[in-house]
Amino acid sequence: MVDSDGNRYVDLTSGFGVAFVGHRHPEVVEAVKRQADRLLHALGDLHPSDVKIKLLEKLCTLAPWPQARAMLSLSGADAVTAALKTAVMATGKTGVVAFEGSYHGLNYGPLAVSGFAKRFREPFVGQLQSDVHFAAWPGADLGVEAALKRLPEDWSRVGAVIVEPVQGRAGVRFPPPGFLEALRRVSNKNGALLIVDEIFTGLGRCGAWWRSVDEGVIPDLICAGKALGGGLPVSACIGREDVMRAWGDPDREAIHTGTFYGDPLGSAAALASIQLIERDELAQKAVDRGKAFAAMLRAEQLASVNEVRQAGMMLGLQLEGSMRALHVSRALLERGYLVLPAGAEADVIQLAPPITVNDEQLEGFVASLRAALGGP
Ligand SMILES: Cc1ncc(COP(=O)(O)O)c(C=O)c1O
């Protein structure tokens, strides 16, 4: 990345996780240019473009169910909104179980189920749907069984459980093994749909198309975004066919839509980016490169890095001391590396490099991190 003053940076955030295939990947750029020469805008749900249909069909082939349907939109928050609404349509129940620390976007629906940082919610609490139970996120000090006990007792109004397979913004927090599976079981038992927010973790980032499926959990609805459009704003809610059927006959008027949803440019970019991930086996590359990057970081034994957490090319460096990640990320910026502070206490450095990052850039980062932490 080059900023407006001409300073050069290695972007280890992929622009909030978007540029998994790299910034301005030539094949994505080419697909967008070709589409721009053909058609910029179609009539969304009423008379969709061919490229939108192709994208929907492609997304359904990536789904973990034999029959699937997908809805397109622009932002991650849009995809979460579609999933929450689908759950209401399919179950008739408006209550939601979400998790402390979760981040699903800041539009009203997603904000209502986002437990991360009070400051995002507080001014708007009066306008947020209140039937949300925030359950505890398990971790080092709270085991799976104890966390399950903190789920609601009364499920009569709960139509959905929404969960990130790895909490990103909360500090790259992994649930202990078995937790997602337990949520699957509890949701089934109580007639609630399991929505997995794969907006950050999906599409190769964590080493598979879907982190949840890779962990052996088949959700009812999957939200995708960020990397999907290869740099353009595209998101999707993909669902099991029988669940999506709750929306009624697709030939009738769509009761959840948006003027620009499934726009031709974004659809072309998304198809190109999916093709790249598939053809170049980028999910597997993320597994290998991520492992090597984590090993390199651990081998440094940096005194103030308590833990290196990693799945594919999603990493979290647990620092000692709250707010530390703010200072460290600034110091890294001055050394030419873009990283994001994460965690409620801003004590985690979140790393989500593009898969195109090279060894030299990663080695340079590790040396700069040592310096930014004030190490020898
Ligand atoms: C897991 C997750 N869900 C949803 C969102 C919201 O996506 P958007 O900012 O595109 O609305 C984000 C964004 O960081 C995210 O990480």
GROMACS .gro file of N, CA, C and O in nm, residues 273-332:
model
  240
  273SER      N    1  -1.281  -1.384  -0.782
  273SER     CA    2  -1.206  -1.410  -0.659
  273SER      C    3  -1.231  -1.554  -0.610
  273SER      O    4  -1.137  -1.622  -0.566
  274ILE      N    5  -1.354  -1.604  -0.625
  274ILE     CA    6  -1.381  -1.744  -0.588
  274ILE      C    7  -1.300  -1.838  -0.679
  274ILE      O    8  -1.242  -1.937  -0.634
  275GLN      N    9  -1.297  -1.803  -0.807
  275GLN     CA   10  -1.224  -1.889  -0.901
  275GLN      C   11  -1.075  -1.898  -0.864
  275GLN      O   12  -1.013  -2.004  -0.869
  276LEU      N   13  -1.020  -1.784  -0.824
  276LEU     CA   14  -0.879  -1.781  -0.782
  276LEU      C   15  -0.855  -1.869  -0.660
  276LEU      O   16  -0.759  -1.945  -0.654
  277ILE      N   17  -0.945  -1.855  -0.563
  277ILE     CA   18  -0.929  -1.931  -0.438
  277ILE      C   19  -0.934  -2.081  -0.468
  277ILE      O   20  -0.854  -2.160  -0.417
  278GLU      N   21  -1.026  -2.116  -0.558
  278GLU     CA   22  -1.044  -2.257  -0.594
  278GLU      C   23  -0.926  -2.307  -0.678
  278GLU      O   24  -0.859  -2.404  -0.641
  279ARG      N   25  -0.900  -2.239  -0.787
  279ARG     CA   26  -0.799  -2.286  -0.883
  279ARG      C   27  -0.658  -2.290  -0.821
  279ARG      O   28  -0.583  -2.384  -0.837
  280ASP      N   29  -0.624  -2.187  -0.749
  280ASP     CA   30  -0.488  -2.179  -0.694
  280ASP      C   31  -0.476  -2.240  -0.554
  280ASP      O   32  -0.375  -2.222  -0.487
  281GLU      N   33  -0.583  -2.308  -0.514
  281GLU     CA   34  -0.585  -2.378  -0.384
  281GLU      C   35  -0.537  -2.286  -0.271
  281GLU      O   36  -0.448  -2.320  -0.193
  282LEU      N   37  -0.598  -2.169  -0.266
  282LEU     CA   38  -0.550  -2.068  -0.171
  282LEU      C   39  -0.584  -2.103  -0.026
  282LEU      O   40  -0.515  -2.060   0.065
  283ALA      N   41  -0.689  -2.183  -0.006
  283ALA     CA   42  -0.722  -2.222   0.132
  283ALA      C   43  -0.609  -2.310   0.186
  283ALA      O   44  -0.563  -2.290   0.299
  284GLN      N   45  -0.564  -2.405   0.104
  284GLN     CA   46  -0.455  -2.491   0.148
  284GLN      C   47  -0.326  -2.409   0.167
  284GLN      O   48  -0.251  -2.430   0.263
  285LYS      N   49  -0.306  -2.313   0.079
  285LYS     CA   50  -0.187  -2.226   0.093
  285LYS      C   51  -0.195  -2.149   0.224
  285LYS      O   52  -0.094  -2.128   0.292
  286ALA      N   53  -0.317  -2.108   0.260
  286ALA     CA   54  -0.334  -2.035   0.386
  286ALA      C   55  -0.298  -2.124   0.505
  286ALA      O   56  -0.239  -2.078   0.603
  287VAL      N   57  -0.333  -2.253   0.494
  287VAL     CA   58  -0.296  -2.346   0.602
  287VAL      C   59  -0.144  -2.349   0.617
  287VAL      O   60  -0.090  -2.331   0.727
  288ASP      N   61  -0.076  -2.370   0.506
  288ASP     CA   62   0.071  -2.387   0.511
  288ASP      C   63   0.143  -2.258   0.549
  288ASP      O   64   0.229  -2.257   0.637
  289ARG      N   65   0.103  -2.150   0.484
  289ARG     CA   66   0.174  -2.023   0.509
  289ARG      C   67   0.145  -1.973   0.650
  289ARG      O   68   0.231  -1.918   0.718
  290GLY      N   69   0.020  -1.990   0.692
  290GLY     CA   70  -0.018  -1.944   0.826
  290GLY      C   71   0.061  -2.017   0.933
  290GLY      O   72   0.109  -1.958   1.030
  291LYS      N   73   0.074  -2.149   0.914
  291LYS     CA   74   0.149  -2.230   1.010
  291LYS      C   75   0.294  -2.182   1.018
  291LYS      O   76   0.351  -2.166   1.126
  292ALA      N   77   0.353  -2.159   0.900
  292ALA     CA   78   0.493  -2.116   0.895
  292ALA      C   79   0.509  -1.978   0.960
  292ALA      O   80   0.605  -1.955   1.035
  293PHE      N   81   0.414  -1.889   0.935
  293PHE     CA   82   0.420  -1.754   0.992
  293PHE      C   83   0.409  -1.762   1.146
  293PHE      O   84   0.486  -1.699   1.219
  294ALA      N   85   0.316  -1.844   1.193
  294ALA     CA   86   0.299  -1.858   1.339
  294ALA      C   87   0.426  -1.918   1.401
  294ALA      O   88   0.470  -1.874   1.508
  295ALA      N   89   0.485  -2.016   1.331
  295ALA     CA   90   0.608  -2.080   1.384
  295ALA      C   91   0.720  -1.977   1.393
  295ALA      O   92   0.795  -1.971   1.491
  296MET      N   93   0.726  -1.892   1.292
  296MET     CA   94   0.830  -1.788   1.288
  296MET      C   95   0.810  -1.691   1.407
  296MET      O   96   0.906  -1.654   1.476
  297LEU      N   97   0.686  -1.656   1.433
  297LEU     CA   98   0.657  -1.562   1.542
  297LEU      C   99   0.686  -1.627   1.678
  297LEU      O  100   0.742  -1.563   1.767
  298ARG      N  101   0.649  -1.755   1.690
  298ARG     CA  102   0.672  -1.823   1.819
  298ARG      C  103   0.821  -1.840   1.845
  298ARG      O  104   0.867  -1.824   1.959
  299ALA      N  105   0.895  -1.868   1.738
  299ALA     CA  106   1.039  -1.891   1.753
  299ALA      C  107   1.111  -1.766   1.805
  299ALA      O  108   1.216  -1.775   1.867
  300GLU      N  109   1.054  -1.652   1.782
  300GLU     CA  110   1.115  -1.526   1.828
  300GLU      C  111   1.114  -1.513   1.980
  300GLU      O  112   1.192  -1.438   2.038
  301GLN      N  113   1.018  -1.584   2.043
  301GLN     CA  114   1.002  -1.580   2.189
  301GLN      C  115   1.003  -1.436   2.241
  301GLN      O  116   1.082  -1.402   2.329
  302LEU      N  117   0.921  -1.355   2.183
  302LEU     CA  118   0.915  -1.214   2.224
  302LEU      C  119   0.856  -1.203   2.364
  302LEU      O  120   0.748  -1.260   2.391
  303ALA      N  121   0.925  -1.132   2.449
  303ALA     CA  122   0.890  -1.131   2.591
  303ALA      C  123   0.747  -1.085   2.615
  303ALA      O  124   0.676  -1.140   2.699
  304SER      N  125   0.702  -0.983   2.542
  304SER     CA  126   0.567  -0.933   2.573
  304SER      C  127   0.456  -0.992   2.486
  304SER      O  128   0.345  -0.945   2.489
  305VAL      N  129   0.491  -1.096   2.409
  305VAL     CA  130   0.385  -1.168   2.337
  305VAL      C  131   0.355  -1.296   2.414
  305VAL      O  132   0.434  -1.389   2.417
  306ASN      N  133   0.238  -1.298   2.477
  306ASN     CA  134   0.204  -1.413   2.562
  306ASN      C  135   0.157  -1.534   2.483
  306ASN      O  136   0.169  -1.647   2.528
  307GLU      N  137   0.099  -1.507   2.366
  307GLU     CA  138   0.043  -1.619   2.289
  307GLU      C  139   0.033  -1.578   2.143
  307GLU      O  140   0.004  -1.462   2.112
  308VAL      N  141   0.059  -1.675   2.056
  308VAL     CA  142   0.035  -1.655   1.912
  308VAL      C  143  -0.080  -1.748   1.875
  308VAL      O  144  -0.066  -1.870   1.881
  309ARG      N  145  -0.196  -1.691   1.842
  309ARG     CA  146  -0.311  -1.774   1.804
  309ARG      C  147  -0.324  -1.770   1.652
  309ARG      O  148  -0.304  -1.664   1.592
  310GLN      N  149  -0.360  -1.882   1.593
  310GLN     CA  150  -0.356  -1.886   1.446
  310GLN      C  151  -0.448  -1.992   1.389
  310GLN      O  152  -0.458  -2.103   1.440
  311ALA      N  153  -0.517  -1.956   1.282
  311ALA     CA  154  -0.585  -2.053   1.195
  311ALA      C  155  -0.569  -2.000   1.055
  311ALA      O  156  -0.615  -1.889   1.025
  312GLY      N  157  -0.501  -2.073   0.969
  312GLY     CA  158  -0.474  -2.024   0.834
  312GLY      C  159  -0.403  -1.890   0.843
  312GLY      O  160  -0.311  -1.871   0.922
  313MET      N  161  -0.451  -1.795   0.763
  313MET     CA  162  -0.388  -1.664   0.762
  313MET      C  163  -0.464  -1.564   0.850
  313MET      O  164  -0.478  -1.447   0.818
  314MET      N  165  -0.514  -1.613   0.962
  314MET     CA  166  -0.575  -1.526   1.063
  314MET      C  167  -0.498  -1.550   1.192
  314MET      O  168  -0.496  -1.662   1.244
  315LEU      N  169  -0.432  -1.446   1.239
  315LEU     CA  170  -0.347  -1.462   1.357
  315LEU      C  171  -0.377  -1.353   1.459
  315LEU      O  172  -0.414  -1.240   1.424
  316GLY      N  173  -0.358  -1.390   1.584
  316GLY     CA  174  -0.372  -1.292   1.693
  316GLY      C  175  -0.252  -1.304   1.784
  316GLY      O  176  -0.217  -1.415   1.827
  317LEU      N  177  -0.188  -1.191   1.810
  317LEU     CA  178  -0.076  -1.190   1.904
  317LEU      C  179  -0.126  -1.131   2.035
  317LEU      O  180  -0.161  -1.012   2.041
  318GLN      N  181  -0.131  -1.214   2.136
  318GLN     CA  182  -0.178  -1.168   2.267
  318GLN      C  183  -0.064  -1.094   2.337
  318GLN      O  184   0.038  -1.154   2.371
  319LEU      N  185  -0.082  -0.964   2.358
  319LEU     CA  186   0.023  -0.886   2.422
  319LEU      C  187  -0.004  -0.873   2.571
  319LEU      O  188  -0.116  -0.890   2.618
  320GLU      N  189   0.102  -0.840   2.641
  320GLU     CA  190   0.088  -0.816   2.784
  320GLU      C  191   0.049  -0.670   2.803
  320GLU      O  192   0.115  -0.582   2.749
  321GLY      N  193  -0.057  -0.646   2.875
  321GLY     CA  194  -0.092  -0.508   2.909
  321GLY      C  195  -0.200  -0.450   2.820
  321GLY      O  196  -0.190  -0.455   2.698
  322SER      N  197  -0.304  -0.396   2.885
  322SER     CA  198  -0.415  -0.342   2.807
  322SER      C  199  -0.372  -0.215   2.733
  322SER      O  200  -0.282  -0.143   2.778
  323MET      N  201  -0.432  -0.191   2.619
  323MET     CA  202  -0.405  -0.077   2.530
  323MET      C  203  -0.269  -0.089   2.460
  323MET      O  204  -0.234  -0.006   2.378
  324ARG      N  205  -0.195  -0.194   2.492
  324ARG     CA  206  -0.061  -0.207   2.435
  324ARG      C  207  -0.065  -0.215   2.281
  324ARG      O  208   0.022  -0.162   2.213
  325ALA      N  209  -0.171  -0.281   2.231
  325ALA     CA  210  -0.178  -0.302   2.086
  325ALA      C  211  -0.193  -0.169   2.011
  325ALA      O  212  -0.152  -0.158   1.895
  326LEU      N  213  -0.249  -0.068   2.078
  326LEU     CA  214  -0.263   0.063   2.013
  326LEU      C  215  -0.125   0.122   1.987
  326LEU      O  216  -0.096   0.170   1.877
  327HIS      N  217  -0.041   0.117   2.089
  327HIS     CA  218   0.094   0.174   2.075
  327HIS      C  219   0.177   0.094   1.977
  327HIS      O  220   0.249   0.148   1.893
  328VAL      N  221   0.166  -0.038   1.989
  328VAL     CA  222   0.249  -0.125   1.904
  328VAL      C  223   0.208  -0.110   1.758
  328VAL      O  224   0.292  -0.103   1.668
  329SER      N  225   0.077  -0.101   1.732
  329SER     CA  226   0.035  -0.089   1.591
  329SER      C  227   0.080   0.044   1.532
  329SER      O  228   0.118   0.052   1.415
  330ARG      N  229   0.082   0.147   1.616
  330ARG     CA  230   0.133   0.277   1.567
  330ARG      C  231   0.283   0.269   1.537
  330ARG      O  232   0.330   0.317   1.436
  331ALA      N  233   0.354   0.204   1.629
  331ALA     CA  234   0.500   0.191   1.608
  331ALA      C  235   0.529   0.108   1.483
  331ALA      O  236   0.625   0.136   1.410
  332LEU      N  237   0.444   0.009   1.457
  332LEU     CA  238   0.464  -0.074   1.336
  332LEU      C  239   0.431   0.007   1.211
  332LEU      O  240   0.497  -0.008   1.108
   0.00000   0.00000   0.00000
